[in-house]
Short mmCIF file of C-alpha atoms and ligand atoms in Angstrom, two decimals:
data_model
loop_
_atom_site.label_atom_id
_atom_site.label_comp_id
_atom_site.label_asym_id
_atom_site.label_seq_id
_atom_site.Cartn_x
_atom_site.Cartn_y
_atom_site.Cartn_z
CA MET M 1 121.58 86.06 98.67
CA LYS M 2 121.03 86.83 102.02
CA ALA M 3 120.09 91.64 101.91
CA THR M 4 118.41 93.00 104.54
CA ALA M 5 115.85 96.30 103.89
CA LEU M 6 114.50 99.07 105.82
CA ALA M 7 111.59 100.65 104.81
CA HIS M 8 109.33 103.23 106.15
CA SER M 9 105.38 103.11 106.89
CA ASN M 10 103.86 106.40 105.07
CA THR M 11 100.51 107.65 106.23
CA ALA M 12 98.00 108.50 103.54
CA LEU M 13 96.58 112.39 103.36
CA ILE M 14 93.91 110.78 100.05
CA LYS M 15 93.50 107.16 101.18
CA TYR M 16 93.08 103.81 99.02
CA LEU M 17 90.34 102.95 98.67
CA GLY M 18 88.97 100.04 96.59
CA LYS M 19 89.98 97.80 94.19
CA LYS M 20 89.33 98.02 91.22
CA ASP M 21 91.75 94.02 90.59
CA GLU M 22 92.34 92.32 93.12
CA GLN M 23 94.24 89.95 92.21
CA LEU M 24 97.40 92.14 91.01
CA ILE M 25 95.96 95.00 93.95
CA ILE M 26 94.85 97.51 91.31
CA PRO M 27 93.25 100.95 93.23
CA MET M 28 89.84 102.14 92.00
CA ASN M 29 91.38 105.22 92.83
CA ASN M 30 94.95 107.47 92.47
CA SER M 31 96.12 108.29 96.60
CA ILE M 32 99.01 110.29 98.15
CA SER M 33 100.78 110.31 100.66
CA ILE M 34 103.69 111.06 103.06
CA THR M 35 106.39 108.77 104.22
CA ILE M 36 107.35 109.21 108.05
CA ASP M 37 110.23 108.46 110.08
CA ALA M 38 109.27 107.36 113.46
CA LEU M 39 108.06 104.26 111.88
CA SER M 40 109.52 101.43 110.60
CA THR M 41 109.92 97.54 109.46
CA ILE M 42 113.71 95.42 109.10
CA THR M 43 113.41 92.84 106.83
CA THR M 44 116.74 90.42 106.33
CA VAL M 45 115.88 87.38 103.49
CA GLU M 46 117.74 84.48 102.53
CA PHE M 47 117.07 82.42 100.10
CA SER M 48 119.43 79.44 100.01
CA PRO M 49 118.13 75.05 99.47
CA GLN M 50 119.42 74.11 103.46
CA TYR M 51 115.60 75.37 103.45
CA THR M 52 112.48 73.44 102.66
CA GLU M 53 110.15 75.17 103.07
CA ASP M 54 109.62 79.38 103.97
CA VAL M 55 109.93 80.28 107.21
CA PHE M 56 108.96 83.62 108.53
CA ILE M 57 109.51 85.18 111.70
CA LEU M 58 106.47 88.90 111.93
CA ASN M 59 108.31 90.74 115.73
CA ASP M 60 110.28 87.13 116.79
CA LYS M 61 106.96 84.62 116.53
CA LYS M 62 107.27 81.93 113.25
CA ALA M 63 104.21 84.02 111.63
CA THR M 64 101.59 81.17 110.42
CA GLY M 65 97.63 81.90 108.75
CA GLN M 66 97.02 84.93 106.79
CA ALA M 67 100.62 86.71 107.34
CA TYR M 68 102.67 83.31 106.03
CA GLN M 69 100.30 82.94 103.28
CA ARG M 70 100.63 86.56 101.90
CA VAL M 71 104.75 86.57 102.38
CA VAL M 72 105.12 82.96 100.46
CA LYS M 73 103.36 84.21 97.69
CA HIS M 74 105.14 87.55 97.58
CA LEU M 75 108.12 85.51 97.34
CA ASP M 76 106.60 83.52 94.86
CA LEU M 77 106.18 86.85 92.60
CA LEU M 78 109.23 87.52 93.65
CA ARG M 79 110.65 83.90 92.81
CA GLN M 80 109.01 83.96 89.38
CA GLU M 81 110.79 87.58 88.54
CA ALA M 82 113.92 85.61 89.23
CA GLN M 83 113.22 82.42 87.70
CA ARG M 84 114.57 80.96 90.94
CA LYS M 85 112.49 78.40 92.85
CA LEU M 86 114.98 78.28 95.97
CA LYS M 87 113.33 78.57 99.28
CA ALA M 88 113.67 81.80 102.04
CA LYS M 89 114.03 82.33 105.62
CA VAL M 90 112.13 85.59 106.07
CA VAL M 91 113.31 87.56 109.75
CA SER M 92 111.09 91.21 109.58
CA LYS M 93 110.22 93.23 112.27
CA ASN M 94 108.40 96.56 112.77
CA ASN M 95 109.27 99.15 115.77
CA PHE M 96 105.01 99.99 115.85
CA PRO M 97 102.03 98.20 116.39
CA THR M 98 101.53 95.14 113.63
CA ALA M 99 97.93 95.36 111.82
CA MET M 100 96.53 98.79 114.11
CA GLY M 101 95.80 101.00 111.58
CA LEU M 102 99.12 102.37 110.85
CA ALA M 103 100.85 100.93 107.96
CA SER M 104 102.65 97.84 108.47
CA SER M 105 101.76 96.63 105.86
CA ALA M 106 103.72 99.46 103.75
CA SER M 107 106.67 98.73 105.65
CA GLY M 108 106.44 95.79 106.06
CA PHE M 109 105.39 94.14 102.43
CA ALA M 110 108.03 97.87 100.78
CA ALA M 111 111.37 95.69 102.74
CA LEU M 112 109.90 93.33 102.15
CA THR M 113 110.43 93.44 98.47
CA VAL M 114 113.84 95.52 98.52
CA ALA M 115 115.02 92.74 100.43
CA ALA M 116 114.41 89.59 99.17
CA CYS M 117 115.37 91.45 95.16
CA ALA M 118 118.31 92.45 96.10
CA ALA M 119 118.85 88.97 97.26
CA LEU M 120 117.47 87.85 94.27
CA GLY M 121 119.26 88.97 92.39
CA LEU M 122 117.28 91.36 90.86
CA LYS M 123 118.47 94.29 89.97
CA LYS M 124 114.91 96.68 90.07
CA THR M 125 114.04 100.33 89.69
CA PRO M 126 112.19 102.19 92.32
CA GLN M 127 108.83 102.06 89.31
CA GLU M 128 109.75 98.76 89.84
CA LEU M 129 109.64 97.72 92.72
CA SER M 130 106.99 99.45 93.51
CA MET M 131 104.78 97.42 90.98
CA LEU M 132 106.30 94.16 92.28
CA SER M 133 105.55 96.11 95.79
CA ARG M 134 102.03 96.24 95.26
CA GLN M 135 101.29 92.83 94.85
CA GLY M 136 101.98 92.06 97.90
CA SER M 137 100.08 94.84 99.83
CA GLY M 138 98.87 98.18 97.84
CA SER M 139 99.55 101.06 100.18
CA SER M 140 103.36 99.75 99.71
CA CYS M 141 103.91 100.49 96.68
CA ARG M 142 103.49 104.56 98.19
CA SER M 143 106.56 103.43 101.11
CA ILE M 144 109.06 102.97 97.87
CA PHE M 145 109.78 106.24 97.78
CA GLY M 146 110.36 108.40 100.42
CA GLY M 147 108.38 112.29 101.52
CA PHE M 148 105.34 113.64 98.71
CA VAL M 149 104.11 109.92 97.54
CA GLU M 150 101.16 109.14 94.19
CA TRP M 151 100.11 106.31 93.86
CA VAL M 152 99.47 106.58 90.23
CA LYS M 153 96.26 103.39 89.76
CA ASP M 154 97.01 103.87 85.52
CA ASP M 155 99.58 105.60 83.58
CA GLY M 156 97.97 105.17 81.15
CA THR M 157 99.55 102.29 79.97
CA GLY M 158 97.75 100.21 81.66
CA LYS M 159 100.94 100.03 84.78
CA SER M 160 100.02 101.90 88.30
CA TYR M 161 103.01 102.26 90.46
CA ALA M 162 103.92 105.02 92.22
CA ILE M 163 105.57 108.72 91.86
CA GLN M 164 107.08 110.63 94.43
CA LEU M 165 105.41 114.14 94.68
CA ALA M 166 108.35 116.19 96.25
CA ASP M 167 110.90 114.85 98.57
CA GLU M 168 111.79 114.81 102.12
CA ASP M 169 112.88 117.35 102.24
CA TRP M 170 110.28 120.12 100.05
CA TRP M 171 109.10 120.80 103.39
CA ASP M 172 109.54 120.33 106.64
CA LEU M 173 105.56 118.62 107.94
CA ARG M 174 105.45 117.04 111.22
CA ASP M 175 103.21 113.91 112.58
CA ILE M 176 102.80 113.41 115.43
CA VAL M 177 101.79 109.43 115.79
CA LEU M 178 99.08 108.45 119.27
CA ILE M 179 98.85 105.39 119.93
CA LEU M 180 95.43 105.11 121.49
CA GLU M 181 95.37 101.59 121.36
CA GLU M 182 97.79 99.00 121.10
CA LYS M 183 96.41 95.45 120.75
CA GLU M 184 92.85 95.42 120.05
CA GLN M 185 91.39 93.65 118.07
CA ARG M 186 90.03 94.28 115.36
CA GLN M 187 86.94 92.51 113.66
CA TYR M 188 88.06 92.92 110.47
CA SER M 189 92.13 93.51 108.27
CA THR M 190 92.09 96.48 106.51
CA ARG M 191 92.16 94.43 103.12
CA GLU M 192 88.36 92.39 104.21
CA ALA M 193 87.54 95.78 105.36
CA MET M 194 88.17 97.65 101.88
CA ARG M 195 86.46 94.44 100.51
CA LEU M 196 82.92 95.21 101.87
CA SER M 197 82.88 99.39 101.56
CA MET M 198 83.03 99.12 97.69
CA LYS M 199 81.02 96.51 97.49
CA THR M 200 78.74 97.06 100.36
CA SER M 201 77.84 101.11 100.84
CA PRO M 202 75.71 103.08 98.98
CA PHE M 203 78.62 105.45 100.01
CA PHE M 204 81.57 104.69 97.57
CA ALA M 205 80.64 105.44 94.60
CA ALA M 206 79.66 109.38 96.29
CA ARG M 207 83.30 109.12 97.42
CA LEU M 208 84.62 107.89 94.48
CA ALA M 209 83.67 110.29 92.53
CA ALA M 210 84.52 113.42 95.73
CA THR M 211 87.61 112.01 94.45
CA GLU M 212 89.20 113.73 91.44
CA SER M 213 88.74 116.74 92.99
CA ASN M 214 91.20 116.55 96.23
CA LEU M 215 93.97 114.65 94.64
CA ASP M 216 94.17 118.32 92.53
CA LYS M 217 93.77 120.43 96.38
CA MET M 218 95.80 117.58 97.51
CA ARG M 219 98.53 118.36 94.84
CA ARG M 220 97.98 122.37 94.79
CA ALA M 221 98.61 122.11 98.59
CA ILE M 222 102.37 120.24 98.60
CA LYS M 223 102.73 121.95 95.91
CA LYS M 224 102.42 125.29 97.46
CA ARG M 225 103.40 124.95 100.74
CA ASP M 226 99.90 125.18 102.21
CA PHE M 227 99.37 123.88 105.74
CA THR M 228 95.35 124.08 105.65
CA LEU M 229 94.54 123.38 102.36
CA LEU M 230 97.18 120.23 102.54
CA GLY M 231 95.29 119.24 106.39
CA THR M 232 91.26 120.69 105.64
CA VAL M 233 91.36 118.21 102.66
CA ALA M 234 93.65 115.15 104.61
CA GLU M 235 90.90 115.73 107.41
CA HIS M 236 87.80 115.50 104.62
CA ASP M 237 88.76 112.73 103.10
CA CYS M 238 89.65 110.42 106.44
CA LEU M 239 85.85 111.45 107.66
CA LEU M 240 85.05 110.58 103.93
CA MET M 241 86.54 106.58 104.73
CA HIS M 242 85.19 106.68 107.95
CA ALA M 243 81.69 107.33 106.58
CA VAL M 244 82.01 104.78 104.11
CA ALA M 245 83.82 101.82 105.95
CA LEU M 246 79.57 102.34 108.97
CA THR M 247 77.86 102.65 106.35
CA SER M 248 79.09 99.00 104.67
CA ASN M 249 77.25 96.05 105.36
CA PRO M 250 78.07 94.98 108.43
CA TRP M 251 79.44 97.72 109.79
CA GLN M 252 82.76 98.56 110.71
CA LEU M 253 83.62 101.09 113.07
CA PHE M 254 88.09 101.81 113.90
CA TRP M 255 86.87 103.98 116.56
CA THR M 256 87.61 103.19 120.48
CA SER M 257 86.89 105.72 122.76
CA ALA M 258 89.93 106.99 123.01
CA THR M 259 90.01 108.26 119.18
CA VAL M 260 86.34 110.06 119.49
CA LYS M 261 87.39 111.97 122.44
CA MET M 262 90.77 112.56 120.13
CA MET M 263 88.99 113.47 117.01
CA LYS M 264 87.35 116.03 119.21
CA LEU M 265 90.47 117.62 119.98
CA VAL M 266 91.56 118.57 117.63
CA PRO M 267 89.55 121.14 116.73
CA GLN M 268 89.33 122.62 120.38
CA LEU M 269 93.53 123.01 119.16
CA ARG M 270 93.46 124.99 116.02
CA GLU M 271 90.83 127.28 117.95
CA LYS M 272 93.72 128.06 120.39
CA GLY M 273 95.27 128.58 117.71
CA LEU M 274 96.90 125.14 117.09
CA PRO M 275 97.35 124.50 113.17
CA CYS M 276 96.66 121.13 113.64
CA TYR M 277 94.95 118.56 110.64
CA PHE M 278 93.94 114.11 112.15
CA THR M 279 94.36 111.73 109.84
CA ILE M 280 93.38 107.64 110.34
CA ASP M 281 93.58 104.80 108.57
CA SER M 282 91.92 101.12 109.23
CA GLY M 283 92.16 100.74 113.51
CA ALA M 284 91.65 103.53 116.51
CA ASN M 285 95.60 105.16 116.05
CA MET M 286 95.64 108.57 114.78
CA HIS M 287 97.80 111.27 112.61
CA LEU M 288 98.33 114.47 113.83
CA LEU M 289 99.72 116.35 111.60
CA THR M 290 101.05 120.12 111.73
CA LEU M 291 104.33 122.04 111.61
CA PRO M 292 107.69 122.34 113.08
CA GLU M 293 106.54 125.63 114.85
CA HIS M 294 103.93 124.53 116.31
CA GLN M 295 104.72 120.76 117.63
CA GLU M 296 106.08 122.04 121.47
CA SER M 297 103.17 124.17 122.16
CA ILE M 298 100.63 120.89 120.49
CA LEU M 299 103.00 118.24 122.50
CA ALA M 300 102.24 120.37 125.23
CA GLU M 301 98.59 120.16 125.61
CA LEU M 302 98.45 116.46 124.17
CA GLU M 303 100.84 115.70 128.17
CA LYS M 304 97.70 116.80 129.70
CA HIS M 305 95.33 113.79 127.89
CA HIS M 306 96.07 110.90 130.07
CA PHE M 307 94.37 108.09 127.93
CA ILE M 308 96.58 109.19 124.74
CA LYS M 309 99.27 105.97 126.11
CA LYS M 310 102.30 106.89 123.25
CA ILE M 311 103.25 109.90 121.72
CA VAL M 312 105.49 109.21 118.57
CA CYS M 313 107.01 112.29 117.07
CA ALA M 314 107.61 111.82 113.49
CA ARG M 315 109.27 113.67 110.28
CA LEU M 316 109.34 112.98 106.93
CA ALA M 317 111.41 110.07 105.43
CA GLY M 318 113.25 108.48 102.65
CA GLY M 319 112.23 105.57 99.89
CA ALA M 320 112.93 101.73 101.61
CA THR M 321 116.98 101.15 101.13
CA ILE M 322 118.79 98.61 101.60
CA ILE M 323 120.65 98.26 104.89
CA SER M 324 123.80 95.85 105.88
CA ASP M 325 123.16 95.01 109.14
CA HIS M 326 121.42 91.86 108.69
CA LEU M 327 118.82 89.74 111.48
CA PHE M 328 119.84 87.22 111.53
P1 LIG Q 420 98.19 97.52 108.97
O1 LIG Q 420 97.48 98.24 109.76
O2 LIG Q 420 99.44 97.46 110.21
O3 LIG Q 420 98.35 97.93 107.37
P2 LIG Q 420 97.03 95.80 107.52
O4 LIG Q 420 95.89 95.45 108.28
O5 LIG Q 420 96.95 96.58 106.95
O6 LIG Q 420 97.44 96.31 109.33
O7 LIG Q 420 98.53 94.45 107.88
C1 LIG Q 420 98.92 94.30 108.93
C2 LIG Q 420 98.79 93.08 108.74
O8 LIG Q 420 100.25 93.23 107.99
C3 LIG Q 420 99.19 91.62 109.41
O9 LIG Q 420 98.91 91.12 109.53
C4 LIG Q 420 100.58 90.67 108.10
O10 LIG Q 420 99.87 89.63 107.67
C5 LIG Q 420 100.84 91.86 107.31
N1 LIG Q 420 102.02 92.50 107.24
C6 LIG Q 420 103.02 93.49 108.72
N2 LIG Q 420 104.13 93.35 108.80
C7 LIG Q 420 104.64 92.69 108.45
C8 LIG Q 420 105.95 92.97 107.86
N3 LIG Q 420 107.13 93.05 108.13
N4 LIG Q 420 106.54 91.74 106.97
C9 LIG Q 420 105.07 91.23 106.48
N5 LIG Q 420 104.04 91.66 106.56
C10 LIG Q 420 104.37 92.06 106.95
C1 LIG Q 421 92.40 102.96 104.80
O1 LIG Q 421 97.66 98.45 101.35
O2 LIG Q 421 97.20 98.09 103.26
O3 LIG Q 421 95.60 102.55 105.45
O4 LIG Q 421 96.22 96.62 99.74
O5 LIG Q 421 94.69 94.82 101.09
O6 LIG Q 421 96.97 95.59 101.46
P1 LIG Q 421 95.79 96.03 101.11
O7 LIG Q 421 95.36 96.84 101.24
P2 LIG Q 421 96.71 97.57 102.26
O8 LIG Q 421 95.95 99.26 102.89
C2 LIG Q 421 95.61 100.88 102.89
C3 LIG Q 421 94.50 101.51 103.26
C4 LIG Q 421 94.50 102.47 103.86
C5 LIG Q 421 94.86 103.84 103.68
C6 LIG Q 421 95.99 103.27 102.28
O9 LIG Q 421 96.74 103.74 102.52
O10 LIG Q 421 96.01 104.57 101.34
#
C-alpha cells in the first residue's frame, strides 16, 4: 500500500478566482492553464497499520498546523472512497519555493491524490482523479493533465473537473519562471486572499463578467496558436485578478518592488521586438511567456537585471504520473 507520484505545477492563463462552494471547491469561473515541466512535486504515500496517526513530511520537515490539516483532510476523503481506515505516512518534495505564488498547492495535491489513490488500490480515471484532487486544492485539478488544460466549473450535470484542451506537443510554448523572491512571507494564503477578494472587492463582479469573453479568446488563441492573443489575454486577466486583490478589504498586494520593475520591463522587451507577456499568481514571482525562437534573446536581456534571483526555463509537461522511485 505504497505509491509515489510526480506532478507538475501549472501556470494559469485565465485565473481561478472565487469559490461557489467552499467545501467542495467549486469555482465561480472556468480557468485555463499550462502544465509546466520545470516546477514539480514528488510525493510518496504509504498506508499501514504501523502508523497510529497520519504523518506529513514536506521538504524534509514534519508539517504541522494548516499544511498538515489540509493533507489529513484530503487523506480522509480518499480513505472514505476506498472504505479504508489506515493511517498514512506522506513524504513530499517540491523542487521550487513553496507558498510563493508558484502553485505548489497545485502540483502538491495532484501528486498526493495520484499517489494516495494508487496506494489505496483505487482505480480512477483522470477525470475522477481531477475531481478528487480539486477538493484538496482547486488549481491542482488542472495538474492531473498535461499541456493546455481547462477547469470546467460545471459540466452540466453538477460535476466540476479539468479537461485537456491540447496536449504538450500541440505548441512549444515557453514559460520563463522568474524567481524574484524566495523567502518572503505572504500576509495571506492564496485561499484566504481569494476568499477576501470574492467577499469584499467591488471589482470582483466586473472581473467575473469579463471572464467568459477572455476564456473564449484564450481557447481560440490555443487552437490557432496565436501567441499575441494568448499573451495579451493572459496578461490582462492577471491584472484583473490583482486589481480585485488590491481593492479587497483589507487590500492585498502580492508584488514586491522587483515584481513591479519586471512588469515595467516586459513592454520594453516587446518594443525591442521580443514577444513576451507576463502572468503572476498570488505571490511576487513571475511567469514570462514566450516562444522558443525568442527565448535566448530574452534570457540575454534578463541577465542584465540583477534583481532577478533565479531564472527557470520551462516547457509544457505531461500530466501527473506514478513513478517507481519512492522517497522513503
Ligand atoms: P502556492 O502559490 O505555492 O500554491 P498556496 O498558498 O496556494 O501557495 O499553497 C501553499 C500551500 O499548499 C502550503 O502551505 C501547503 O499547505 C500546501 N502544499 C504545498 N506543497 C505541498 C505538497 N507538496 N504536498 C501537499 N501540500 C502542499
Ligand atoms: C491565483 O488552487 O491554491 O493561482 O482551491 O483554495 O486551494 P484553493 O486555491 P488554489 O488557488 C490558485 C489561485 C491562483 C490562480 C489559478 O491558479 O488559477
